[in-house]
Short mmCIF file of C-alpha atoms in Angstrom, two decimals:
data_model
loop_
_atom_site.label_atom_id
_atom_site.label_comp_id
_atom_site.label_asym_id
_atom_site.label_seq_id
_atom_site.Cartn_x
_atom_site.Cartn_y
_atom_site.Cartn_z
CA UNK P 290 -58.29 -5.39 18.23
CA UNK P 291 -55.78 -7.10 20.81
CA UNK P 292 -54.13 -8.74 17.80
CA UNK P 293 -53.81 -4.76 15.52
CA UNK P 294 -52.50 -3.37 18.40
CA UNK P 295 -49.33 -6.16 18.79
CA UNK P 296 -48.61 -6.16 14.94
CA UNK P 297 -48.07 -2.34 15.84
CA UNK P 298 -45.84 -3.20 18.35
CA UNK P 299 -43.55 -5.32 16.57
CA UNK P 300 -43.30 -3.27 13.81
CA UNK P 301 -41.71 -0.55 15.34
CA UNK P 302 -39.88 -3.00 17.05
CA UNK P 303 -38.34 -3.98 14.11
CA UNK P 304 -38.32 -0.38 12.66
CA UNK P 305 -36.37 0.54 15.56
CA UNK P 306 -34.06 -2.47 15.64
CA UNK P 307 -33.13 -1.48 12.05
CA UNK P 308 -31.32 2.14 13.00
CA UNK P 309 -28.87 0.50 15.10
CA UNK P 310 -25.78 -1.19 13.19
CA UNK P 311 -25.59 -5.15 13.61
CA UNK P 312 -22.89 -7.33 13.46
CA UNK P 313 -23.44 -11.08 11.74
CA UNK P 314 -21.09 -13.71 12.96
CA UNK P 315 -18.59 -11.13 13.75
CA UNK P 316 -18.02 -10.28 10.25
CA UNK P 317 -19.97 -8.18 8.91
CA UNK P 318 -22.26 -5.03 10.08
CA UNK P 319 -25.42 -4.29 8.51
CA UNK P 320 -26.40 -0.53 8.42
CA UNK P 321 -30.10 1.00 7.13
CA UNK P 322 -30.23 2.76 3.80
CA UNK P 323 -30.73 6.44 3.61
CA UNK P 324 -34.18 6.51 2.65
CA UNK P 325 -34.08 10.68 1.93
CA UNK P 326 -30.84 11.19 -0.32
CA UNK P 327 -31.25 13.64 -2.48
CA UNK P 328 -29.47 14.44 -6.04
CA UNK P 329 -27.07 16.98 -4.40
CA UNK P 330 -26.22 14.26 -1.39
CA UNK P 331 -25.71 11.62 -3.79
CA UNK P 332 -23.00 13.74 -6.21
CA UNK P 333 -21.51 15.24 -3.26
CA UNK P 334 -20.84 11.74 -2.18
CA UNK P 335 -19.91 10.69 -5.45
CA UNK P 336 -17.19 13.01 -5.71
CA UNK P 337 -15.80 12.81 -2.05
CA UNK P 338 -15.48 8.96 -2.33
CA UNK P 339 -13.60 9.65 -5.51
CA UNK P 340 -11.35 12.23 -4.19
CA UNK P 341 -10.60 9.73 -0.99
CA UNK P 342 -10.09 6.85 -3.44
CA UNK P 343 -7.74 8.83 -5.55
CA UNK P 344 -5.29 9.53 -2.33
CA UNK P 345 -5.73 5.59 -1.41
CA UNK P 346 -4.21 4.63 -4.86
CA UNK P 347 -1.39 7.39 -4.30
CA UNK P 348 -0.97 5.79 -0.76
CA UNK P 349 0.06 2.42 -2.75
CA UNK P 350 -3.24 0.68 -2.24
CA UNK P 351 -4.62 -2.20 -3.86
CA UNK P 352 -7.15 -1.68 -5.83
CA UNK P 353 -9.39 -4.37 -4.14
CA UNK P 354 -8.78 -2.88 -1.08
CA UNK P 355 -9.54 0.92 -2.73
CA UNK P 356 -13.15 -0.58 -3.75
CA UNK P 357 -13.50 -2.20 -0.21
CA UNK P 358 -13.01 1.08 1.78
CA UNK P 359 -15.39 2.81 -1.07
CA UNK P 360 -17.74 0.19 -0.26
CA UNK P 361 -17.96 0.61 3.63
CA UNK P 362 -17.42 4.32 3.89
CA UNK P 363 -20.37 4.53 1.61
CA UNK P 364 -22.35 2.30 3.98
CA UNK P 365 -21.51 4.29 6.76
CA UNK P 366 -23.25 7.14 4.73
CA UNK P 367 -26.37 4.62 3.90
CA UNK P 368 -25.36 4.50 0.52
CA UNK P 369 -24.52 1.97 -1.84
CA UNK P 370 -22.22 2.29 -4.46
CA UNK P 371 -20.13 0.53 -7.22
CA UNK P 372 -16.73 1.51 -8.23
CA UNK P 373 -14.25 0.77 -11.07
CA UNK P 374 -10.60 1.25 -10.02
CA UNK P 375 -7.74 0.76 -11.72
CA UNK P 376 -3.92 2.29 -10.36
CA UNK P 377 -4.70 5.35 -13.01
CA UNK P 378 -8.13 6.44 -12.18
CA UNK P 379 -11.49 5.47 -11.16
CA UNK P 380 -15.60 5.52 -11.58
CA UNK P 381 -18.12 5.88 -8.78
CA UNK P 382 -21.58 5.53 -8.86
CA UNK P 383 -23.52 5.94 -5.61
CA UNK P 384 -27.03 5.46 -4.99
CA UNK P 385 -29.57 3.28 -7.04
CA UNK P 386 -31.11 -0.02 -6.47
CA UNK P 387 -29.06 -3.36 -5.83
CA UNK P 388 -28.87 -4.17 -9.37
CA UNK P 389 -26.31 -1.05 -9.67
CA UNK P 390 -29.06 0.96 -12.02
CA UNK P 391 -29.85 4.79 -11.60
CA UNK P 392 -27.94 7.27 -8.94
CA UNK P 393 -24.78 9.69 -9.72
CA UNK P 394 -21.68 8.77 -11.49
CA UNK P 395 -17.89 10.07 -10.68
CA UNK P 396 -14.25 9.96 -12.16
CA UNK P 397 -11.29 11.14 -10.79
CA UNK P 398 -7.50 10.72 -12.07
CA UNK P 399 -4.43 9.78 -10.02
CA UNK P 400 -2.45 12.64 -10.45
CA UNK P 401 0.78 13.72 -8.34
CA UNK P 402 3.37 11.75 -6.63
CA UNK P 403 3.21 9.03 -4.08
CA UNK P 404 2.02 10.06 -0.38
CA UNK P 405 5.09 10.27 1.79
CA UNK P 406 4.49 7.99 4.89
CA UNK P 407 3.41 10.48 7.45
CA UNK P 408 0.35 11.37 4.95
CA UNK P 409 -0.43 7.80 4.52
CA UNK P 410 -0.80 7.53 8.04
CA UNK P 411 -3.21 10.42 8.04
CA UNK P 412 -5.16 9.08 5.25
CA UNK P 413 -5.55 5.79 7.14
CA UNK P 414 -6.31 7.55 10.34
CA UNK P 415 -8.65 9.27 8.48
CA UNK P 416 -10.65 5.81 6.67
CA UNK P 417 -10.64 4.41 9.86
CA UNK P 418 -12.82 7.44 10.93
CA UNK P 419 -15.40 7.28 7.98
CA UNK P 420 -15.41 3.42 8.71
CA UNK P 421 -16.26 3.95 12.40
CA UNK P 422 -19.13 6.85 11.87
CA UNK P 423 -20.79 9.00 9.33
CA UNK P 424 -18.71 12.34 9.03
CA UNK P 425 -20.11 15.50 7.45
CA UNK P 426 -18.49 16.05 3.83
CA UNK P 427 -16.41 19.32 4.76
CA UNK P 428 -14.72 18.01 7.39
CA UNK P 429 -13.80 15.04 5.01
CA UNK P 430 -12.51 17.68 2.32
CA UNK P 431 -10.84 19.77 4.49
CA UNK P 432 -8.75 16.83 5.89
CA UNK P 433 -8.06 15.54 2.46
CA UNK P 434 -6.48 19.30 1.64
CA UNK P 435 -4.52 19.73 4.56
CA UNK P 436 -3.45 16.10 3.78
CA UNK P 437 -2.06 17.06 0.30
CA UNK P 438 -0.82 20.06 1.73
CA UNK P 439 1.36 19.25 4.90
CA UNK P 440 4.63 19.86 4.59
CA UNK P 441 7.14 17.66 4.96
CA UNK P 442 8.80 16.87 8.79
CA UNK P 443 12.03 17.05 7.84
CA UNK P 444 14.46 19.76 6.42
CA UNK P 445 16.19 19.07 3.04
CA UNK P 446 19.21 18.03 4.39
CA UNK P 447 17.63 15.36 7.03
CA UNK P 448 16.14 14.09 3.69
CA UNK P 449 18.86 13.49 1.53
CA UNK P 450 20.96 12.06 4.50
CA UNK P 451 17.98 9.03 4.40
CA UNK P 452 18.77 8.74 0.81
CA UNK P 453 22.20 8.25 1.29
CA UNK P 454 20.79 5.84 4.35
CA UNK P 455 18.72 3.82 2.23
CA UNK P 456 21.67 3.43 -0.39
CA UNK P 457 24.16 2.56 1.89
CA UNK P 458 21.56 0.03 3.57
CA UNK P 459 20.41 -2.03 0.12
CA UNK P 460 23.95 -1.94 -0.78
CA UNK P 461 25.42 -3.30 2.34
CA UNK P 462 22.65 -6.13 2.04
CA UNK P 463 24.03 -6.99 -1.61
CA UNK P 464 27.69 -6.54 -1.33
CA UNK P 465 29.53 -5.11 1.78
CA UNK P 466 33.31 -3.95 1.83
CA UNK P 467 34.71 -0.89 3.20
CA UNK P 468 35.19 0.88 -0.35
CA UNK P 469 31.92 0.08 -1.85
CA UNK P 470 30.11 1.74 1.38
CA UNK P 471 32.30 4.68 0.76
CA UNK P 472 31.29 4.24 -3.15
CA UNK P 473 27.40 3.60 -1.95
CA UNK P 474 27.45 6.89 0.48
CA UNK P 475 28.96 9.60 -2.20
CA UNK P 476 26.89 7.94 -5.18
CA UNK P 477 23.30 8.10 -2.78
CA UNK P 478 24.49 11.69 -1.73
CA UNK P 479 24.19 12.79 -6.02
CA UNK P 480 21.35 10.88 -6.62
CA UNK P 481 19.46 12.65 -3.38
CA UNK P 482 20.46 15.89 -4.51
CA UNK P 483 19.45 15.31 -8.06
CA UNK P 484 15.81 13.73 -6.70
CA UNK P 485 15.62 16.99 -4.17
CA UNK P 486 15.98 18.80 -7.65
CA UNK P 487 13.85 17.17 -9.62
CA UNK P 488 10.69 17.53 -6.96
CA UNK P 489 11.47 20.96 -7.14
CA UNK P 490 10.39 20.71 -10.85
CA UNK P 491 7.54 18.68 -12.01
CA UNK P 492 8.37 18.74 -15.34
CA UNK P 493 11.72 16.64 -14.75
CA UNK P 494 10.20 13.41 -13.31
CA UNK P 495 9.80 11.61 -16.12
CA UNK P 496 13.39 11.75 -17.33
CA UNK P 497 14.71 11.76 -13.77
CA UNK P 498 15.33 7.75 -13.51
CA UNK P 499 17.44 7.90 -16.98
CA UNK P 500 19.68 10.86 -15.92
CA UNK P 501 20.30 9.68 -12.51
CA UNK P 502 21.36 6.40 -14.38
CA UNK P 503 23.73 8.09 -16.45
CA UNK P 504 25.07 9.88 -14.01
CA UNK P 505 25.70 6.76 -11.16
CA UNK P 506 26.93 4.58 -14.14
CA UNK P 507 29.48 7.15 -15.52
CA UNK P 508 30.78 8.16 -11.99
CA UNK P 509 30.97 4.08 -11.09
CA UNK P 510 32.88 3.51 -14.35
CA UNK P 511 35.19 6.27 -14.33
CA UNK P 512 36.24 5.73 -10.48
CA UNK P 513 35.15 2.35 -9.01
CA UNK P 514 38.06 0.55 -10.34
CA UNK P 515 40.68 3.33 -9.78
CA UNK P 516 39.83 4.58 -6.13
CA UNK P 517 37.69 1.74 -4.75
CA UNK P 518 39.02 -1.20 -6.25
CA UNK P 519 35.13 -2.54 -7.09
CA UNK P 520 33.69 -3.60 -9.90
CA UNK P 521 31.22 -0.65 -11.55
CA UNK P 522 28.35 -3.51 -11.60
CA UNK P 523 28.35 -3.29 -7.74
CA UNK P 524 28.24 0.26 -7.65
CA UNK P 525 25.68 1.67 -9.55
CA UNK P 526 22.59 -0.15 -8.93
CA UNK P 527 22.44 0.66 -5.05
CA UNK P 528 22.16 4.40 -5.57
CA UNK P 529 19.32 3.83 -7.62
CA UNK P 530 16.72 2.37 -4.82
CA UNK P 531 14.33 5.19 -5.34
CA UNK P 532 13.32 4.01 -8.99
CA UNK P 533 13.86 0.36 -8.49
CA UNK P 534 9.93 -0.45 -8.99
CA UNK P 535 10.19 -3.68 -6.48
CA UNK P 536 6.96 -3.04 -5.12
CA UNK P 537 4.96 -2.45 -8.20
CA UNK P 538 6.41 -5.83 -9.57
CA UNK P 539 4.69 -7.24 -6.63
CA UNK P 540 1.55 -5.60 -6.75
CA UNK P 541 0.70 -6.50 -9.78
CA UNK P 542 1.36 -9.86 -10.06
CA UNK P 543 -1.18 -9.89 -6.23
CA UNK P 544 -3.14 -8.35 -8.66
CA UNK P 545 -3.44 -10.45 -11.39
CA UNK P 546 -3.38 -13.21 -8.90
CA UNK P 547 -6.73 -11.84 -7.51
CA UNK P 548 -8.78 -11.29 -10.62
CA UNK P 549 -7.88 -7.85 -11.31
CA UNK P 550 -6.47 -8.13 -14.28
CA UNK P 551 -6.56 -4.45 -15.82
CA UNK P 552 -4.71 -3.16 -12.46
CA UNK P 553 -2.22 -5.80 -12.48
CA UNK P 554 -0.99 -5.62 -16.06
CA UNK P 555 -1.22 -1.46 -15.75
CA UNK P 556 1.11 -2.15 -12.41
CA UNK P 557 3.48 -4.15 -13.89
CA UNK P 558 3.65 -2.66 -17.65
CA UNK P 559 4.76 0.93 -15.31
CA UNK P 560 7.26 -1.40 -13.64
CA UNK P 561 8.82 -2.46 -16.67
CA UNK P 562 9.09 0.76 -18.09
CA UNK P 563 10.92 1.89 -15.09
CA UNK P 564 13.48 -0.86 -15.63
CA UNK P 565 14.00 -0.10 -18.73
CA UNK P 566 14.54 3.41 -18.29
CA UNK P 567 16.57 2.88 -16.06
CA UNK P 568 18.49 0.21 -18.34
CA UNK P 569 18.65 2.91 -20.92
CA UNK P 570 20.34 5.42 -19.03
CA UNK P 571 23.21 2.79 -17.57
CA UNK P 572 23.54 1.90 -21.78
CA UNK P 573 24.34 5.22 -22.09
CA UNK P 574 26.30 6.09 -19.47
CA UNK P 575 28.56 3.11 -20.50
CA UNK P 576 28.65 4.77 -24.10
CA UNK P 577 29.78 7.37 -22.65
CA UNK P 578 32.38 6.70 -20.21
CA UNK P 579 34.79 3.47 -20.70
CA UNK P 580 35.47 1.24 -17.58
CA UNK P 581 38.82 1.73 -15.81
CA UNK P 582 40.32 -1.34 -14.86
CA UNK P 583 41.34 -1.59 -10.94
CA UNK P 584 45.07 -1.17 -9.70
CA UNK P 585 44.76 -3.09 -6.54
CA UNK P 586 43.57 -6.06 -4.62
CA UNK P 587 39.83 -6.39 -4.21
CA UNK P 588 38.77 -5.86 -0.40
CA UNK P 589 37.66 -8.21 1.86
CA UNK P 590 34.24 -8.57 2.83
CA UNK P 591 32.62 -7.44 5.88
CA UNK P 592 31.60 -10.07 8.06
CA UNK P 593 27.67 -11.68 8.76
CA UNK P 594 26.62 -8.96 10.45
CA UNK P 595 26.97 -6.73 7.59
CA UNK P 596 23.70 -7.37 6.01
CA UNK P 597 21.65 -6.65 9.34
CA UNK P 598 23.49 -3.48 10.00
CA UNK P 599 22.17 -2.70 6.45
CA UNK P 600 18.39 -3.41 7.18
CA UNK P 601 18.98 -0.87 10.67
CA UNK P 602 20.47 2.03 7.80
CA UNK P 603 17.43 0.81 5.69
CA UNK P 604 14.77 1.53 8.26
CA UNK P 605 16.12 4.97 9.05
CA UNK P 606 16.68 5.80 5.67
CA UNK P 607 12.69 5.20 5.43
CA UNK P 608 12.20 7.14 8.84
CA UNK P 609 13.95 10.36 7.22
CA UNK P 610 13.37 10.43 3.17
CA UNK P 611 9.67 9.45 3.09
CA UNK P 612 9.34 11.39 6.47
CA UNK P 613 7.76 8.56 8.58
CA UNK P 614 6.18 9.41 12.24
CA UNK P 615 9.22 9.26 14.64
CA UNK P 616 7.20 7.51 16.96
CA UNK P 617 6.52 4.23 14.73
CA UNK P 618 10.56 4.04 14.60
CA UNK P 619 10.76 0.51 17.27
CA UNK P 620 8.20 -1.03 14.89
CA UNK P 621 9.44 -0.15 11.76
CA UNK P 622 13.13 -1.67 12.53
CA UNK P 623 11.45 -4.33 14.12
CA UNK P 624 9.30 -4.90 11.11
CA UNK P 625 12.14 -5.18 8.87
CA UNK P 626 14.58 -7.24 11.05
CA UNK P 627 11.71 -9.94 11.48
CA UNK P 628 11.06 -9.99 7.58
CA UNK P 629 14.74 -10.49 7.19
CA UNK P 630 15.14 -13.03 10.04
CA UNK P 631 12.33 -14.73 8.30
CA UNK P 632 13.60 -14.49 4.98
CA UNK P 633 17.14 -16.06 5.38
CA UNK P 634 16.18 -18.71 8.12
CA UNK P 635 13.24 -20.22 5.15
CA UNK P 636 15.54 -19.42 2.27
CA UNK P 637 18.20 -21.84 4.52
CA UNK P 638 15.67 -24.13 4.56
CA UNK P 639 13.70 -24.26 1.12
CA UNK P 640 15.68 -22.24 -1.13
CA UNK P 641 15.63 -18.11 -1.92
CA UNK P 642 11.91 -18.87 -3.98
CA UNK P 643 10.41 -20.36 -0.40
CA UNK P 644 12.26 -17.48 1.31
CA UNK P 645 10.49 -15.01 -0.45
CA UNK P 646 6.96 -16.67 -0.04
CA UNK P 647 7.67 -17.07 3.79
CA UNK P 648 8.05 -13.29 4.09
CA UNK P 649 5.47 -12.34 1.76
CA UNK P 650 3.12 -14.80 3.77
CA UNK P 651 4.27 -13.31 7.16
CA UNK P 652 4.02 -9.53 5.79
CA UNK P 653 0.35 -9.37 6.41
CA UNK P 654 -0.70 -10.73 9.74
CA UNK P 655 2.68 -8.65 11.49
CA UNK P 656 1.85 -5.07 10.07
CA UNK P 657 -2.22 -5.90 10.91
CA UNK P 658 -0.38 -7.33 14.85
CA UNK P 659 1.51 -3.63 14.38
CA UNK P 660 -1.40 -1.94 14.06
CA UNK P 661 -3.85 -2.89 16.80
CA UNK P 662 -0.96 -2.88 19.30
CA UNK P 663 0.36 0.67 18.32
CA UNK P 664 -1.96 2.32 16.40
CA UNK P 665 -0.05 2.66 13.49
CA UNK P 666 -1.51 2.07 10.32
CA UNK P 667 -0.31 -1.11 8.74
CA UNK P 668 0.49 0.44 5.21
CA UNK P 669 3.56 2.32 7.24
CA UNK P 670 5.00 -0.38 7.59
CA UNK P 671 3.70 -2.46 4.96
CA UNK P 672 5.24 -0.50 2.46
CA UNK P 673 8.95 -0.35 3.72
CA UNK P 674 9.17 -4.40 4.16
CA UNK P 675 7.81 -4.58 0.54
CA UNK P 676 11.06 -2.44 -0.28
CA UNK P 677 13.46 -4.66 1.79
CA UNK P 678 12.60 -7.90 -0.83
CA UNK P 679 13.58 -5.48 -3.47
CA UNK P 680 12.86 -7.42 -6.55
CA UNK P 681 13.51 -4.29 -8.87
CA UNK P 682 17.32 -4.50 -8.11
CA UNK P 683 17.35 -8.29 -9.32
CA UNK P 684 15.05 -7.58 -12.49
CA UNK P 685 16.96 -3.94 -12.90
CA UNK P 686 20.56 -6.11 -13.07
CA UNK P 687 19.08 -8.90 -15.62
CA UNK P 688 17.81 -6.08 -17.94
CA UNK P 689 21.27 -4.23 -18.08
CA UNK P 690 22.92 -7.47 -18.53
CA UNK P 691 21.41 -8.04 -21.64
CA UNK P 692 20.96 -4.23 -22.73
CA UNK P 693 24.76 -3.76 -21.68
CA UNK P 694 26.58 -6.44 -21.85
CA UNK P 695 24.56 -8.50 -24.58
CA UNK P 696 24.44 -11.54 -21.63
CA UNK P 697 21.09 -12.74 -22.92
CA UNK P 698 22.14 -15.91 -21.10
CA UNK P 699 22.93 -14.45 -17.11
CA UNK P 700 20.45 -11.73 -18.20
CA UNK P 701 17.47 -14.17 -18.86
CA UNK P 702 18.40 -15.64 -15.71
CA UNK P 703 17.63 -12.51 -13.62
CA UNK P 704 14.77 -11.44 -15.38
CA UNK P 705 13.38 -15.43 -15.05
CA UNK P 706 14.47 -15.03 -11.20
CA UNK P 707 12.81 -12.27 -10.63
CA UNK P 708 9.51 -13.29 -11.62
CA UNK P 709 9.71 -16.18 -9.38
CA UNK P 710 10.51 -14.24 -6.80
CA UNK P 711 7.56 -11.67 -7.75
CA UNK P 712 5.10 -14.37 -7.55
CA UNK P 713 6.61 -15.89 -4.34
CA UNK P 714 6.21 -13.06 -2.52
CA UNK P 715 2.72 -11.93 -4.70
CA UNK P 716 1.69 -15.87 -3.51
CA UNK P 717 2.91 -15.20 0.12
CA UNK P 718 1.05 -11.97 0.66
CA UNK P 719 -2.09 -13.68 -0.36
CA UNK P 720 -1.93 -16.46 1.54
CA UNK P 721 -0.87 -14.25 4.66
CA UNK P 722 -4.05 -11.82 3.95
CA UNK P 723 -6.23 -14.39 3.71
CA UNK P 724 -5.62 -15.77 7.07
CA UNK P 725 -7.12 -12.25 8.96
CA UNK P 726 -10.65 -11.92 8.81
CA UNK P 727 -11.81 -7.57 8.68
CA UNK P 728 -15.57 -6.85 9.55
CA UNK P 729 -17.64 -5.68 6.78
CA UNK P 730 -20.55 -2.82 6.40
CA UNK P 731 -23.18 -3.96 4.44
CA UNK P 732 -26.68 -1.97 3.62
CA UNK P 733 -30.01 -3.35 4.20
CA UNK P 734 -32.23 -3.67 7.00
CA UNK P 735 -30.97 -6.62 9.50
CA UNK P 736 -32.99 -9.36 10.81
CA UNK P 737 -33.39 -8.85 14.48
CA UNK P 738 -31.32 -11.61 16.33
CA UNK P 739 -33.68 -12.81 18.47
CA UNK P 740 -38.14 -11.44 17.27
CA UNK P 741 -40.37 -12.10 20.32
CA UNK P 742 -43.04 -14.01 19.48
CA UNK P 743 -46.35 -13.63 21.26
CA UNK P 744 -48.24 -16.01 23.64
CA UNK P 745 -50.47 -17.96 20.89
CA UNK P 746 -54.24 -17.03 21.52
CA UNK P 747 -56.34 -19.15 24.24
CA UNK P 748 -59.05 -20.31 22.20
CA UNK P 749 -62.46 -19.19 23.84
CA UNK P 750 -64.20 -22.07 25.18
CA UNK P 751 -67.14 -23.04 23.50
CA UNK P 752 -70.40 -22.70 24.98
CA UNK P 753 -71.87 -26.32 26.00
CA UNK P 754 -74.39 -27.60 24.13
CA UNK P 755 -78.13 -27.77 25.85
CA UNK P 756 -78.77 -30.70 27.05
CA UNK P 757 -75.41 -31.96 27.32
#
């Protein structure tokens, strides 16, 4: 009776143990299963983790990292799920056993633009919420609306003035004289009005990249030589930051790098469809318009400092076109200049191909630093400092070399550059992720660390014998 009584005990020792979360080596946290989820819970949870991973792939999420937030949010709720994501769309099933059989199935498309920064900081306020504790469903939806509907922080005008910033700034990195950041200012200020247009009108995105293209390449040709003494070729890729697909380029290949082959090859088959949009639209604009040679000396070049001035008009072009949070400003420039520092002293050292892996490899472990120290989330600044290795521009020149110019031989050259860079910085970013170590929710009922045993039984003493 003694011995029932204990058994008792323990088990609703262990019972008990199980409804707290436990962390494993520091790495993990193991959380109970929902033992009553109904029907209704499990496709209401279906469809909310496919709503949140939607916004996550607009936010410019990998897609491993889109099925590793599924996974612990859906923990959190004592759930487990399986996901297929790819950049276009993806499948949730929640609920059913650990083989993956039975429970409620999801899709959901990617639809709409890319989050501006201030709504990726939301979103990722916002995962790190569902991470940290189960939230009820409407509050979850209602943040994901008022998400997608917050308007943007700054007027019209404050956002075209970052476009001109961020042309100015990628330009003055590339090639810096006193004309051509006249010629970078006037060409960003068309090509922000014509993008402030085309938001305005859904319909126009797709052809946006080849207009704009026409328009920067006429305009360079007709008056680069004349009034700024430039060549065009200087001129008109600048202007065109907004569609150089740099970062795409890059995710992919980390894509394909990790196994995720559908994603990467969607990623970078978008990428090169951008390019050669864009390539299309500087053909025609040099069909169009015939290059007028220069009547003056070429200008001299601004000195060293030039390029870092143009990572500072960089960093505020990001602040004011994709309407960052003022207050991550000091870590945003300071992002950037260390990714440049970085950049130039390895590319000294090992060549541009090393350069790129040593900031691709630092990227990582500096915007994770960032985040515990100001609470910003890392993608905030992740995402600019993918934009400062730009290696659209490089792969956007070698295309229009050969589509323009018929240089198959320099062209080549780009486009073979710019896949080693890609993969430099795709090999960098990997390495530098690997080196951080994030906790993971698992589902299942933990061990308890340390199970009291009970005192073993005193054996009853055996009557003596008669006689003995």
């Amino acid at each position: 009776m003694r011995l029932s009584s204990r058994v008792d005990v323990r088990a609703l020792a262990r019972r008990a143990a199980s409804l707290r979360p436990r962390r494993r080596g520091g790495d993990s946290v193991t959380l109970p299963e929902a033992e009553d989820a109904g029907r209704e819970r499990l496709r209401d949870l279906a469809a909310l983790l496919c709503e949140l991973g939607a916004e996550l792939l607009r936010a410019g999420e990998q897609t491993a990292e889109v099925e590793r937030v599924l996974h612990d949010v859906a923990a959190r709720y004592g759930m487990r799920v399986r996901s297929f994501v790819v950049p276009t769309g993806l499948f949730v099933r929640v609920g059913g056993g650990p083989d993956g059989r039975g429970g409620e199935l999801d899709f959901a498309p990617v639809e709409g633009p890319d989050l501006r920064l201030d709504q990726v900081e939301a979103l990722q306020s916002l995962v790190t919420s569902m991470r940290a504790e189960e939230m009820p469903f409407e509050d979850v939806s209602r943040a994901l609306r008022e998400l997608r509907e917050r308007p943007e922080r700054f007027s019209p005008s404050a956002t075209v003035l970052g476009y001109v910033l961020l042309t100015v700034g990628l330009g003055s990195m590339r090639h810096a004289t006193v004309p051509a950041v006249v010629g970078y200012a006037v060409l960003g200020l068309g090509v922000g009005l014509l993008r402030l247009f085309g938001d305005r009108l859904p319909a126009a995105r797709t052809a946006l990249p080849v207009v704009a293209a026409i328009l920067v390449t006429a305009a360079s040709l007709r008056w680069a030589g004349p009034l700024l003494h430039e060549a065009p070729t200087v001129l008109y890729i600048p202007p065109l930051i907004a569609f150089l697909p740099g970062a795409a380029l890059t995710l992919g290949a980390v894509e394909l790098a990790t196994g995720a082959a559908l994603s990467g090859m969607a990623r970078l088959a978008g990428a090169v469809n951008v390019l050669l949009l864009l390539a299309l639209g500087i053909l025609v604009g040099t069909e169009l318009v015939r290059a007028r040679p220069s009547s003056g000396p070429a200008s001299e070049a601004l000195g060293s400092w030039a390029p870092w001035v143009g990572v500072l008009l960089l960093g505020f072009g990001f602040l004011l076109y994709f309407s960052a949070p003022p207050r991550v400003t000091v870590w945003l420039l300071g992002a950037l200049l260390a990714e440049r520092f970085v950049q130039s002293v390895a590319a000294e050292f090992g060549g541009v191909t090393f350069g790129a892996f040593a900031a691709g490899m630092l990227l990582p472990p500096m915007t994770r630093w960032i985040s515990r120290h100001s609470h910003t989330p890392d993608q905030v600044v992740f995402l600019p400092c993918f934009w400062l290795l730009v290696p659209g521009a490089i792969g956007l020149t070698g295309v229009s070399e050969i589509i323009v110019e018929g240089d198959t031989g320099g062209g080549l050259d780009s486009l073979v550059g710019t896949v080693i860079t890609v993969a430099a910085i795709a090999l960098g970013v990997l390495v530098g992720a690997g080196l951080q170590r994030r906790p993971r929710l698992s589902i299942g009922e933990p061990a308890p660390a340390s199970t009291p045993t009970a005192p073993p039984e005193r054996p009853e003493p055996e009557e003596a014998a008669p006689g003995r």
